[in-house]
PDB file of C-alpha atoms in Angstrom:
ATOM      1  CA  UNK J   1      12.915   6.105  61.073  1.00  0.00           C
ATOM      2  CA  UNK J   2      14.112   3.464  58.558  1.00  0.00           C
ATOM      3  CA  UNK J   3      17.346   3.973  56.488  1.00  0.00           C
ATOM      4  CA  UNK J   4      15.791   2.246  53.247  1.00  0.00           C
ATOM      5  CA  UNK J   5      12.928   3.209  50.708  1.00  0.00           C
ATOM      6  CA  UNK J   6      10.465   1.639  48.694  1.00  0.00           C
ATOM      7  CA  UNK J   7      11.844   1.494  46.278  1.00  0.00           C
ATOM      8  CA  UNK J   8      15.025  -0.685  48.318  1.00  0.00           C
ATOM      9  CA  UNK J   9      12.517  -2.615  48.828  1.00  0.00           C
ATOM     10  CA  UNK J  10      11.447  -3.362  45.039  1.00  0.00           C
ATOM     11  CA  UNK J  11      15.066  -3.631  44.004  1.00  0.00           C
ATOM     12  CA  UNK J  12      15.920  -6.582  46.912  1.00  0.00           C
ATOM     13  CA  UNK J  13      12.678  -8.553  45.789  1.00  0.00           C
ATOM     14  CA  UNK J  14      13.923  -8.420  42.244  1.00  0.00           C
ATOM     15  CA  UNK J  15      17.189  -9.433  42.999  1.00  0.00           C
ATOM     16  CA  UNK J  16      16.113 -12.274  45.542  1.00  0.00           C
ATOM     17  CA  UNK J  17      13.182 -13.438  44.413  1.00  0.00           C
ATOM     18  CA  UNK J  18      11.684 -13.073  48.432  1.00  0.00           C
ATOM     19  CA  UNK J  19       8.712 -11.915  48.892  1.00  0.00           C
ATOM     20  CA  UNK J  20       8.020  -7.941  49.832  1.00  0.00           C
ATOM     21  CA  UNK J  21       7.633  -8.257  54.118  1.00  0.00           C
ATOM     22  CA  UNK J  22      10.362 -10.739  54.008  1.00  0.00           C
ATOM     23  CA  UNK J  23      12.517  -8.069  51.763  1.00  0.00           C
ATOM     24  CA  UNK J  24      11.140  -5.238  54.481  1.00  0.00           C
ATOM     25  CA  UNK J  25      12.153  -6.794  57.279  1.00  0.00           C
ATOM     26  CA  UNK J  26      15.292  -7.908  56.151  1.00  0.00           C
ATOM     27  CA  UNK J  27      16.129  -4.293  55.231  1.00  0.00           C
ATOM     28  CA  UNK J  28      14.862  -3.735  58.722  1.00  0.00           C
ATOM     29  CA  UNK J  29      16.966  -6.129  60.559  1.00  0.00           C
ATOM     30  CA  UNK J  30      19.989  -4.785  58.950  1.00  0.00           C
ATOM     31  CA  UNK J  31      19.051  -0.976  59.317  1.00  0.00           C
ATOM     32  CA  UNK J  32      19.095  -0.703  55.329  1.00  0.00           C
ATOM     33  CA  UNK J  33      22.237  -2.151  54.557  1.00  0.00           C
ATOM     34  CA  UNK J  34      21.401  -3.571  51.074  1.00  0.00           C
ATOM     35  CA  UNK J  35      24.675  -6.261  50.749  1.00  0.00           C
ATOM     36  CA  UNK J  36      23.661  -7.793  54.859  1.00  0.00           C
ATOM     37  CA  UNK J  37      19.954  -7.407  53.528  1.00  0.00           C
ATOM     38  CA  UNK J  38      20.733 -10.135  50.334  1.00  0.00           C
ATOM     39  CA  UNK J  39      23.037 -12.337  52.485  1.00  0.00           C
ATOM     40  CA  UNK J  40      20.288 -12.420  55.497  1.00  0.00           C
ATOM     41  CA  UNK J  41      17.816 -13.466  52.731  1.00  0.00           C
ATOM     42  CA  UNK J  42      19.589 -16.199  51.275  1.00  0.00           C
ATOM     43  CA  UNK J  43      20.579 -17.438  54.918  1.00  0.00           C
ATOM     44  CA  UNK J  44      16.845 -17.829  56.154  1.00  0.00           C
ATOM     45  CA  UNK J  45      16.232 -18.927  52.429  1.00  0.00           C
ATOM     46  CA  UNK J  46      18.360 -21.659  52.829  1.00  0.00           C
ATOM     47  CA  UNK J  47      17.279 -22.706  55.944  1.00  0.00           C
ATOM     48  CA  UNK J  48      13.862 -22.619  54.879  1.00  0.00           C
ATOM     49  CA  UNK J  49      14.733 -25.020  51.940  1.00  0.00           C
ATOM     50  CA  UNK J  50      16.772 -27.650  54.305  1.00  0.00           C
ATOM     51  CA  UNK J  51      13.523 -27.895  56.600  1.00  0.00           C
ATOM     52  CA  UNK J  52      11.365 -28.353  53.300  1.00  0.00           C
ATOM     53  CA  UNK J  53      13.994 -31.148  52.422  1.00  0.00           C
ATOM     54  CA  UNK J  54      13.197 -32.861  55.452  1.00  0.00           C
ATOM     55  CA  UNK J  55      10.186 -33.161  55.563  1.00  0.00           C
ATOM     56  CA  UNK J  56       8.463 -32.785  52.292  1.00  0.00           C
ATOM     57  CA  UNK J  57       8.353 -35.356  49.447  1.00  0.00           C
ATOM     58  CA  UNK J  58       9.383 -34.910  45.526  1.00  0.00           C
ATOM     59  CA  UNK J  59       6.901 -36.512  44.084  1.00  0.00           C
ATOM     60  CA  UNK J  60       6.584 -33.724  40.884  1.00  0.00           C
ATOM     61  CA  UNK J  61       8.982 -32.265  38.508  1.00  0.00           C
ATOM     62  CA  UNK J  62      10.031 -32.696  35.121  1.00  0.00           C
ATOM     63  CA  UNK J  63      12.672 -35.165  32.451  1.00  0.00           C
ATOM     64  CA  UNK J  64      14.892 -32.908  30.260  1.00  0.00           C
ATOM     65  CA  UNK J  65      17.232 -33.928  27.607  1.00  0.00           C
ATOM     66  CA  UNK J  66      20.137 -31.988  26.102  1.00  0.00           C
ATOM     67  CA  UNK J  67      22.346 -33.921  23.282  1.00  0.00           C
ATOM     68  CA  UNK J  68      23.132 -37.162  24.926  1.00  0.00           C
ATOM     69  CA  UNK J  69      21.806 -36.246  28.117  1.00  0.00           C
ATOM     70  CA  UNK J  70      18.955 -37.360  29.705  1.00  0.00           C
ATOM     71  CA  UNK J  71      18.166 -35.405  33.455  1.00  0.00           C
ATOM     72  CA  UNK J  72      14.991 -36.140  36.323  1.00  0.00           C
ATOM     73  CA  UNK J  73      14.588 -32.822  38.209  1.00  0.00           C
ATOM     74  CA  UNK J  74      12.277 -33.144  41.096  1.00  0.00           C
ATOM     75  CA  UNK J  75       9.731 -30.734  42.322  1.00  0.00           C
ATOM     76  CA  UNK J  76       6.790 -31.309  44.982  1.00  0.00           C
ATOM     77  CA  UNK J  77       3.951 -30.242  42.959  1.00  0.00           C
ATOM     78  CA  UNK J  78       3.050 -30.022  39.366  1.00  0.00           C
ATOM     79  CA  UNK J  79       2.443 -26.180  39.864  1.00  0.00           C
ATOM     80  CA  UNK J  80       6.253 -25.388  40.200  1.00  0.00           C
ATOM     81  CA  UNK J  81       7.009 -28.153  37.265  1.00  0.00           C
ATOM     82  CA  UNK J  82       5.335 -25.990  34.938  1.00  0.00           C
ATOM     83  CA  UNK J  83       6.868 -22.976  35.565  1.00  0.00           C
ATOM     84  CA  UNK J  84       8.627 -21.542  32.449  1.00  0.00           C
ATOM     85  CA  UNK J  85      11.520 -20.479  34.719  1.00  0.00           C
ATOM     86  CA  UNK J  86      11.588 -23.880  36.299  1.00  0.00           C
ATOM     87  CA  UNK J  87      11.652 -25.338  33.078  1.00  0.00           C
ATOM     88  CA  UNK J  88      14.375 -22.740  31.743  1.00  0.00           C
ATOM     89  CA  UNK J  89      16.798 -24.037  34.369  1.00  0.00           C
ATOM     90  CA  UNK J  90      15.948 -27.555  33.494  1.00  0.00           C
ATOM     91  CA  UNK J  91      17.079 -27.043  30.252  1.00  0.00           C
ATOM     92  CA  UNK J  92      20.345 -25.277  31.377  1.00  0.00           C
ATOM     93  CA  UNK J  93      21.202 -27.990  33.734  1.00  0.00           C
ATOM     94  CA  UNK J  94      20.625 -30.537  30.679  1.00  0.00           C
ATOM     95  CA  UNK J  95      23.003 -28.625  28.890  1.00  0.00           C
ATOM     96  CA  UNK J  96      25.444 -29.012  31.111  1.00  0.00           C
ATOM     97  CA  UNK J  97      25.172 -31.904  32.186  1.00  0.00           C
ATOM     98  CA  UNK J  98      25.870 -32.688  28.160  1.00  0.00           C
ATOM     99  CA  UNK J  99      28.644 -30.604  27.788  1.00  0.00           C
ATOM    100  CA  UNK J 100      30.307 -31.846  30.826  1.00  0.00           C
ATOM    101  CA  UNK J 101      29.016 -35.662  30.001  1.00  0.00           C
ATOM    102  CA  UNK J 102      28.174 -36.489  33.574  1.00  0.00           C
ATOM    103  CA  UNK J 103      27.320 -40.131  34.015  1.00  0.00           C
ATOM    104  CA  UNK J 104      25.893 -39.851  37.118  1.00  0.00           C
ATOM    105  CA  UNK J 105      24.013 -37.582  39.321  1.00  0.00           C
ATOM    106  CA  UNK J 106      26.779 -36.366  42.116  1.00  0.00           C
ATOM    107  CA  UNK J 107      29.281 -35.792  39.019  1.00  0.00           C
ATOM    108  CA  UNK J 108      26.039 -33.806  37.554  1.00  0.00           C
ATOM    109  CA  UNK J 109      25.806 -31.877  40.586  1.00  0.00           C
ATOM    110  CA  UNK J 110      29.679 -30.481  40.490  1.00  0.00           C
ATOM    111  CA  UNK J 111      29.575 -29.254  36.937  1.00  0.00           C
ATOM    112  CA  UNK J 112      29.269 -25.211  36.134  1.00  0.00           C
ATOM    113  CA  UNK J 113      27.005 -23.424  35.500  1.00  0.00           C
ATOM    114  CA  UNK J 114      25.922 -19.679  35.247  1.00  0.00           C
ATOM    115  CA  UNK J 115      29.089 -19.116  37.714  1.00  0.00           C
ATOM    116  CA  UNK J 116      28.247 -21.562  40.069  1.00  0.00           C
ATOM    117  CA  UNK J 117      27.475 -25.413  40.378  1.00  0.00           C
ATOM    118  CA  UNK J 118      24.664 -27.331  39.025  1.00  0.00           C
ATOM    119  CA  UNK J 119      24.059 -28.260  42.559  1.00  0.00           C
ATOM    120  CA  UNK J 120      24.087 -24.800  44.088  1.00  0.00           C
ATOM    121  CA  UNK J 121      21.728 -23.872  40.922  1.00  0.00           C
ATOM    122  CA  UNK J 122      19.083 -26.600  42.299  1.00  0.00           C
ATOM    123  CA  UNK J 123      19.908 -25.249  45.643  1.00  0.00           C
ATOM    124  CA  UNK J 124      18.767 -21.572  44.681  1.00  0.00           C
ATOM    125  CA  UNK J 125      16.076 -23.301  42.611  1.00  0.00           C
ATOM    126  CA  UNK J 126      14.487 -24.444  46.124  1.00  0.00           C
ATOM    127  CA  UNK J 127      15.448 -20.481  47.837  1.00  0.00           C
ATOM    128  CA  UNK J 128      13.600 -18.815  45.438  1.00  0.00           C
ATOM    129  CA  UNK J 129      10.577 -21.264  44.193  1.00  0.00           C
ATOM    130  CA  UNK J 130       9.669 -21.973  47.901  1.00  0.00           C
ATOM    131  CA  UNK J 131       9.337 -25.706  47.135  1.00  0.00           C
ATOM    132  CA  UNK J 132      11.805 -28.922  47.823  1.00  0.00           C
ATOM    133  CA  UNK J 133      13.610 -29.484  44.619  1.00  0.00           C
ATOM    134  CA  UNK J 134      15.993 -32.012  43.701  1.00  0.00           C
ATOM    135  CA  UNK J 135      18.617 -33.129  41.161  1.00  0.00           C
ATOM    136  CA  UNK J 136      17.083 -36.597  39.663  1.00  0.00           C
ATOM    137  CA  UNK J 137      18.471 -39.139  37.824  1.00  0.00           C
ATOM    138  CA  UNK J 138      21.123 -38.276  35.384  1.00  0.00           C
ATOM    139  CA  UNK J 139      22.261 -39.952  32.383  1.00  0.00           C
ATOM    140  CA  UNK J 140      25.001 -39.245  29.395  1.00  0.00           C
ATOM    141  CA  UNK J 141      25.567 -41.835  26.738  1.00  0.00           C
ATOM    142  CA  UNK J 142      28.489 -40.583  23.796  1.00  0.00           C
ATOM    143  CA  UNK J 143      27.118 -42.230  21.057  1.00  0.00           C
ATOM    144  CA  UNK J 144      24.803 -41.832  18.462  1.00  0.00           C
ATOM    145  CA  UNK J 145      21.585 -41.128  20.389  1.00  0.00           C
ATOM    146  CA  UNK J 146      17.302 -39.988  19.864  1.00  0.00           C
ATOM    147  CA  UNK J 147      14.849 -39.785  23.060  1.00  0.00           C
ATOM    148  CA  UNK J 148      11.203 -40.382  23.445  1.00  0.00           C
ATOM    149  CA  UNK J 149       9.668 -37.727  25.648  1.00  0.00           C
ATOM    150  CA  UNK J 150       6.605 -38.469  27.043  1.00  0.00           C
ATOM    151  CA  UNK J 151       4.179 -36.070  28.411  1.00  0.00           C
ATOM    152  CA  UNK J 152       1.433 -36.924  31.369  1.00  0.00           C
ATOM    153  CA  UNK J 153      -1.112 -34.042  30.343  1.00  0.00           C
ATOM    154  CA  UNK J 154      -1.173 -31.496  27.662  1.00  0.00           C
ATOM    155  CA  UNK J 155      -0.014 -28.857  29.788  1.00  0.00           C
ATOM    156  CA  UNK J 156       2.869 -30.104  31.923  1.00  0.00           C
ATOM    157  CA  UNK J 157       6.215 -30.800  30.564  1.00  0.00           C
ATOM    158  CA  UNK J 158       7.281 -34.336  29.991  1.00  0.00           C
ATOM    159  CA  UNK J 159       7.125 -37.066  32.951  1.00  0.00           C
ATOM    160  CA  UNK J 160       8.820 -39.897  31.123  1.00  0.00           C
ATOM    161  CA  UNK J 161      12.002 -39.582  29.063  1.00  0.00           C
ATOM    162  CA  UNK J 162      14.041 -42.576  27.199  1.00  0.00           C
ATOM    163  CA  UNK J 163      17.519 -42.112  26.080  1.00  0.00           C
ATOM    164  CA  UNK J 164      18.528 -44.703  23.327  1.00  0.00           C
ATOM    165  CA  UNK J 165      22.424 -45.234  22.327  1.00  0.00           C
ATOM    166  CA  UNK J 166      22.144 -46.862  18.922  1.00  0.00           C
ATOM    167  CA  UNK J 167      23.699 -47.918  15.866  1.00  0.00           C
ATOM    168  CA  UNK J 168      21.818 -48.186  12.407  1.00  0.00           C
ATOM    169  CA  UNK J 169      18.044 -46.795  11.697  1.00  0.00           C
ATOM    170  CA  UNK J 170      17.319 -43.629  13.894  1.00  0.00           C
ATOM    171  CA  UNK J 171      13.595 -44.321  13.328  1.00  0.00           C
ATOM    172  CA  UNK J 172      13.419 -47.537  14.618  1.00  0.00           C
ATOM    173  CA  UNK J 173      15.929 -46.392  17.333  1.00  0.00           C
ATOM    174  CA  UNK J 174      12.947 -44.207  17.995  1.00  0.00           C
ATOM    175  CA  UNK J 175      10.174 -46.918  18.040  1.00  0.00           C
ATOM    176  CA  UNK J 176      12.375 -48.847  20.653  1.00  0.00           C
ATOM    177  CA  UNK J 177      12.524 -45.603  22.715  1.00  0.00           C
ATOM    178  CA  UNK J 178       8.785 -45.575  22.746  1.00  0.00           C
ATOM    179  CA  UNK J 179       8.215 -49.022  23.481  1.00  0.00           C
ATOM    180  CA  UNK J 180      10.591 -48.640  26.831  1.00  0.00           C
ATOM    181  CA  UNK J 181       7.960 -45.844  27.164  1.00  0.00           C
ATOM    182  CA  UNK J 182       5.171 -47.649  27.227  1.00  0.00           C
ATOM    183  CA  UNK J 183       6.193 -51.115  28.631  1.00  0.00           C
ATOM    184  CA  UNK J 184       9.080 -50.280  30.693  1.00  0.00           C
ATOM    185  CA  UNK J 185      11.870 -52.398  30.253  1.00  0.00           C
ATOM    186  CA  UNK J 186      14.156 -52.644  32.542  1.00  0.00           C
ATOM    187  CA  UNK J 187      17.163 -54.445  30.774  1.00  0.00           C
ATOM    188  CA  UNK J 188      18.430 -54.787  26.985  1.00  0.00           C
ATOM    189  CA  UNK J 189      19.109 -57.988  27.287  1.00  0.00           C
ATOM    190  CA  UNK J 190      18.510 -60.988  29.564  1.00  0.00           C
ATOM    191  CA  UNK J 191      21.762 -61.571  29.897  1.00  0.00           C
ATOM    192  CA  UNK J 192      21.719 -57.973  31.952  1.00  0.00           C
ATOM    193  CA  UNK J 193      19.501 -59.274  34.575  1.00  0.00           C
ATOM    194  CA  UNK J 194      20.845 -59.918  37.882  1.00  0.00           C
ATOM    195  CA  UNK J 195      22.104 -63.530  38.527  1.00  0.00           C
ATOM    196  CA  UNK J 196      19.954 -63.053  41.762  1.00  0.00           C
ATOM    197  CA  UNK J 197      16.945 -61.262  40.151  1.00  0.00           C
ATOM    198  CA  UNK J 198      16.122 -64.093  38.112  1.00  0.00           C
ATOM    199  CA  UNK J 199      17.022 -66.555  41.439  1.00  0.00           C
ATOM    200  CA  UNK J 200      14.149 -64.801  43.072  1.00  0.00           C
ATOM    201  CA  UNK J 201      11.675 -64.857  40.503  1.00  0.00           C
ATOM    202  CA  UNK J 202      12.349 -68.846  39.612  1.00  0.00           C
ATOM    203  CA  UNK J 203      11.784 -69.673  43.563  1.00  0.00           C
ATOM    204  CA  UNK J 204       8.405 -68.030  43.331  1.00  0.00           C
ATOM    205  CA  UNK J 205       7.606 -69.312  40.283  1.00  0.00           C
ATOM    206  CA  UNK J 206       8.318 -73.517  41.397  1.00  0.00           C
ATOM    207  CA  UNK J 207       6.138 -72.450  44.683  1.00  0.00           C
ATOM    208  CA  UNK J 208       3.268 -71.090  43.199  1.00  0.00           C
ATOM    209  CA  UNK J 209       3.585 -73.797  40.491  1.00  0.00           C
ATOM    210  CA  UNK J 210       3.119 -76.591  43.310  1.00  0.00           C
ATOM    211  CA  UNK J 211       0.687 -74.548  45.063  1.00  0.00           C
ATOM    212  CA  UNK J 212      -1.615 -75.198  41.396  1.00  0.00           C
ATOM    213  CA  UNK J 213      -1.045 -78.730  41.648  1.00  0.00           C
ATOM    214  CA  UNK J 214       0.855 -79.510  38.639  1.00  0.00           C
ATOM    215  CA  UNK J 215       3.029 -82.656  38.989  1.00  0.00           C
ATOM    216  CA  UNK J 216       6.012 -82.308  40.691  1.00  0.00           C
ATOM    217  CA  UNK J 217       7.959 -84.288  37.332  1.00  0.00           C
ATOM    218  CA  UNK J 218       6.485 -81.675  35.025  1.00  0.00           C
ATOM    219  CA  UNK J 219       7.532 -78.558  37.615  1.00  0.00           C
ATOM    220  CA  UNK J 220      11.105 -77.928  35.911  1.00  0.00           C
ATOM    221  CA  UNK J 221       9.670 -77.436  32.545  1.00  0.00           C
ATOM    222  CA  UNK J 222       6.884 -74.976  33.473  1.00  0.00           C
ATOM    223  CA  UNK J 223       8.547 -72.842  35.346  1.00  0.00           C
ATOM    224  CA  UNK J 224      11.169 -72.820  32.870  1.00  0.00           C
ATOM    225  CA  UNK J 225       8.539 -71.554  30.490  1.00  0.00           C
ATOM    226  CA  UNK J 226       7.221 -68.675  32.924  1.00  0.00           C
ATOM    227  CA  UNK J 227      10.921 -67.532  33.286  1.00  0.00           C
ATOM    228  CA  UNK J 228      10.518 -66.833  29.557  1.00  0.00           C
ATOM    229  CA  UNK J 229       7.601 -64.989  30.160  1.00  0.00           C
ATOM    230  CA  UNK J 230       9.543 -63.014  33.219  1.00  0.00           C
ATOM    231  CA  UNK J 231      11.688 -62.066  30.524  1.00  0.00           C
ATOM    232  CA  UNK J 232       9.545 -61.134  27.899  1.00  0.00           C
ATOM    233  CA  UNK J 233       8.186 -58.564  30.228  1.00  0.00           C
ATOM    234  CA  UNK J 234      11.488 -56.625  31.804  1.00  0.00           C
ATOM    235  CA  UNK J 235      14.168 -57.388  28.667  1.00  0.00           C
ATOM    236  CA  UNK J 236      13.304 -55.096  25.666  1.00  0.00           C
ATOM    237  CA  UNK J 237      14.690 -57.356  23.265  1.00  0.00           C
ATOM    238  CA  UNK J 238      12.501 -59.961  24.466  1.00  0.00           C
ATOM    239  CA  UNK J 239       9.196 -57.764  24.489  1.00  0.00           C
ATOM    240  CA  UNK J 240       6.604 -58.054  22.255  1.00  0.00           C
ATOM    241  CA  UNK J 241       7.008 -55.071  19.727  1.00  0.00           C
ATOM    242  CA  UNK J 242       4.293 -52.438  20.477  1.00  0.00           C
ATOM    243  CA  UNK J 243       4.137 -51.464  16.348  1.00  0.00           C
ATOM    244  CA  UNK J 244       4.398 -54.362  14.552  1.00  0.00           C
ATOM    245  CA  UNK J 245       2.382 -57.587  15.755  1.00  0.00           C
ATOM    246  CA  UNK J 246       3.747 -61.066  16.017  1.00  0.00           C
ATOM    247  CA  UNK J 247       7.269 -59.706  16.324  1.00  0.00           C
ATOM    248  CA  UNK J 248       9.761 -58.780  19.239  1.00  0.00           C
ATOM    249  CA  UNK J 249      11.344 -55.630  19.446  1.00  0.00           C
ATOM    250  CA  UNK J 250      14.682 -57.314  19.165  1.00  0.00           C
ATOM    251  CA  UNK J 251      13.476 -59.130  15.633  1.00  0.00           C
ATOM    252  CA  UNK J 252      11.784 -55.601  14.382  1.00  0.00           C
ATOM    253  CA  UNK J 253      15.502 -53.816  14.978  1.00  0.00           C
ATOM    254  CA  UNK J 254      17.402 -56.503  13.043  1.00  0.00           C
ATOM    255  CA  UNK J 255      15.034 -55.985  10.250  1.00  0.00           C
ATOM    256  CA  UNK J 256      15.593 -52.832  10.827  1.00  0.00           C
ATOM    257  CA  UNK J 257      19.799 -53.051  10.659  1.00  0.00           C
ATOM    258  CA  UNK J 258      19.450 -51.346  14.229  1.00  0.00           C
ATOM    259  CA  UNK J 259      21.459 -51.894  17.152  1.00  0.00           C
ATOM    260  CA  UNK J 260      20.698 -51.279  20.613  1.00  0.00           C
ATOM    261  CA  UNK J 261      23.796 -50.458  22.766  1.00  0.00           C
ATOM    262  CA  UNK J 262      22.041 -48.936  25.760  1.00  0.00           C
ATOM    263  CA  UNK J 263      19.026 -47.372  27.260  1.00  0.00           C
ATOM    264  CA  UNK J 264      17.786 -44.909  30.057  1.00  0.00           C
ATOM    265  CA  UNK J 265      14.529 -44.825  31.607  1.00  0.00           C
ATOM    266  CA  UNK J 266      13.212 -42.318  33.894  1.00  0.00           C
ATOM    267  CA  UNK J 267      10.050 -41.621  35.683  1.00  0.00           C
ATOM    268  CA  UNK J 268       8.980 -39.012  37.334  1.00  0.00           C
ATOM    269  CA  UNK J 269       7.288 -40.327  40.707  1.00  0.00           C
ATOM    270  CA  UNK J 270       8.289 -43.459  39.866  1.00  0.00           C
TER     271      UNK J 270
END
């Protein structure tokens, strides 16, 4: 005869989140005791999560932002990313992550929250949703800062989020935050870009410019022009503006008596 009732039953579901015959048989297993019941949950919950983790992918999930924080949380499908609840936490763990200006995503992980860590809140995230879910990228900038959030479909939450530190207009601090959007920069300027980034690109550059044919004298000077071109597409300042034609981003901000400290760029799936 069991030692625990329905209503047991209801009460450990609400409480863990499991679903009703794993909440009977954990009652079961434990001959009613409520407190072994929870723990026995969370144990095989757990577990279940770490075998999800290896061999599932994160290809889902959701950007947040918070202040001056800017946070990627990772989910496997689209289904869990536009869950109100998962969404909820998001936003908590954005918060966070603001007040406790994390920089990065393992000092994001060790802040508190609710009475635990932000890390043991993804953690119970994964328990209860039944899906791999991860702690993305994180970023906190302590300056005067806007964001561009930018959603994939009408119903899902934002995919694509761009934190901009600036100084000067917030509007056009705005318009830059849209154009990383849209055209993904990767660097402010081009003196940002990796000594051996730009190394690379120039060596494929001079081969495929030999491969055309072009005389071997004239070589240096077109691939110099290409590298301007490499850099017109990664370094924001260098882009082509996306609202006003015939200008760069970096001459529409000084119009603008905007400054561009630092940006953040992240990408769901990406």
């Amino acid at each position: 005869m069991s030692n625990f009732s329905a209503a047991d039953v209801k009460k450990l579901r609400e409480l863990t989140q499991a679903g009703m015959m794993d909440c009977k048989k954990a009652l079961t297993e434990t001959d009613g005791d409520f407190d072994k019941a929870v723990e026995l949950l969370r144990v095989k919950g757990a577990a279940k999560a770490a075998s999800r983790a290896a061999e599932r992918e994160t290809s889902a999930g959701l950007v947040v932002t918070a202040g001056g924080a800017l946070v990627e949380i990772k989910s496997e499908t689209d289904f869990v990313a536009k869950n109100e609840s998962f969404i909820e936490a998001a936003q908590k763990i954005a918060e966070a992550v603001n007040a406790g200006k994390a920089t990065d995503t393992e000092a994001a992980k060790a802040l508190p929250l609710d009475g635990k860590t932000v890390g043991e809140v993804v953690e119970g995230l994964a328990i209860t949703i039944g899906e791999k879910i991860e702690l993305g990228q994180v970023a906190y900038f302590d300056g005067n800062t806007t964001t561009y959030m930018h959603k994939r479909a009408a119903d899902l939450p934002p995919a694509v989020g761009v934190l901009v530190e600036f100084e000067g207009n917030e509007e056009a601090a705005r318009a830059a935050a849209m154009q990383v959007a849209a055209m993904k920069a990767q660097y402010l300027t081009r003196d940002e870009v990796p000594a051996d980034v730009v190394a690379a690109e120039r060596a494929v550059l001079e081969k495929k410019t030999l491969e055309e044919g072009k005389p071997e004298a004239a070589v240096t000077k077109i691939v110099e022009g290409r590298i301007g071109g490499f850099f017109r597409e990664i370094v924001l300042l260098e882009q082509d503006s996306v609202t006003e034609s015939k200008k760069s981003v970096g001459k529409v901000l000084e119009e603008a008596g905007t400054t561009i400290k630092r940006f953040a760029r992240f990408e769901v799936g990406a």
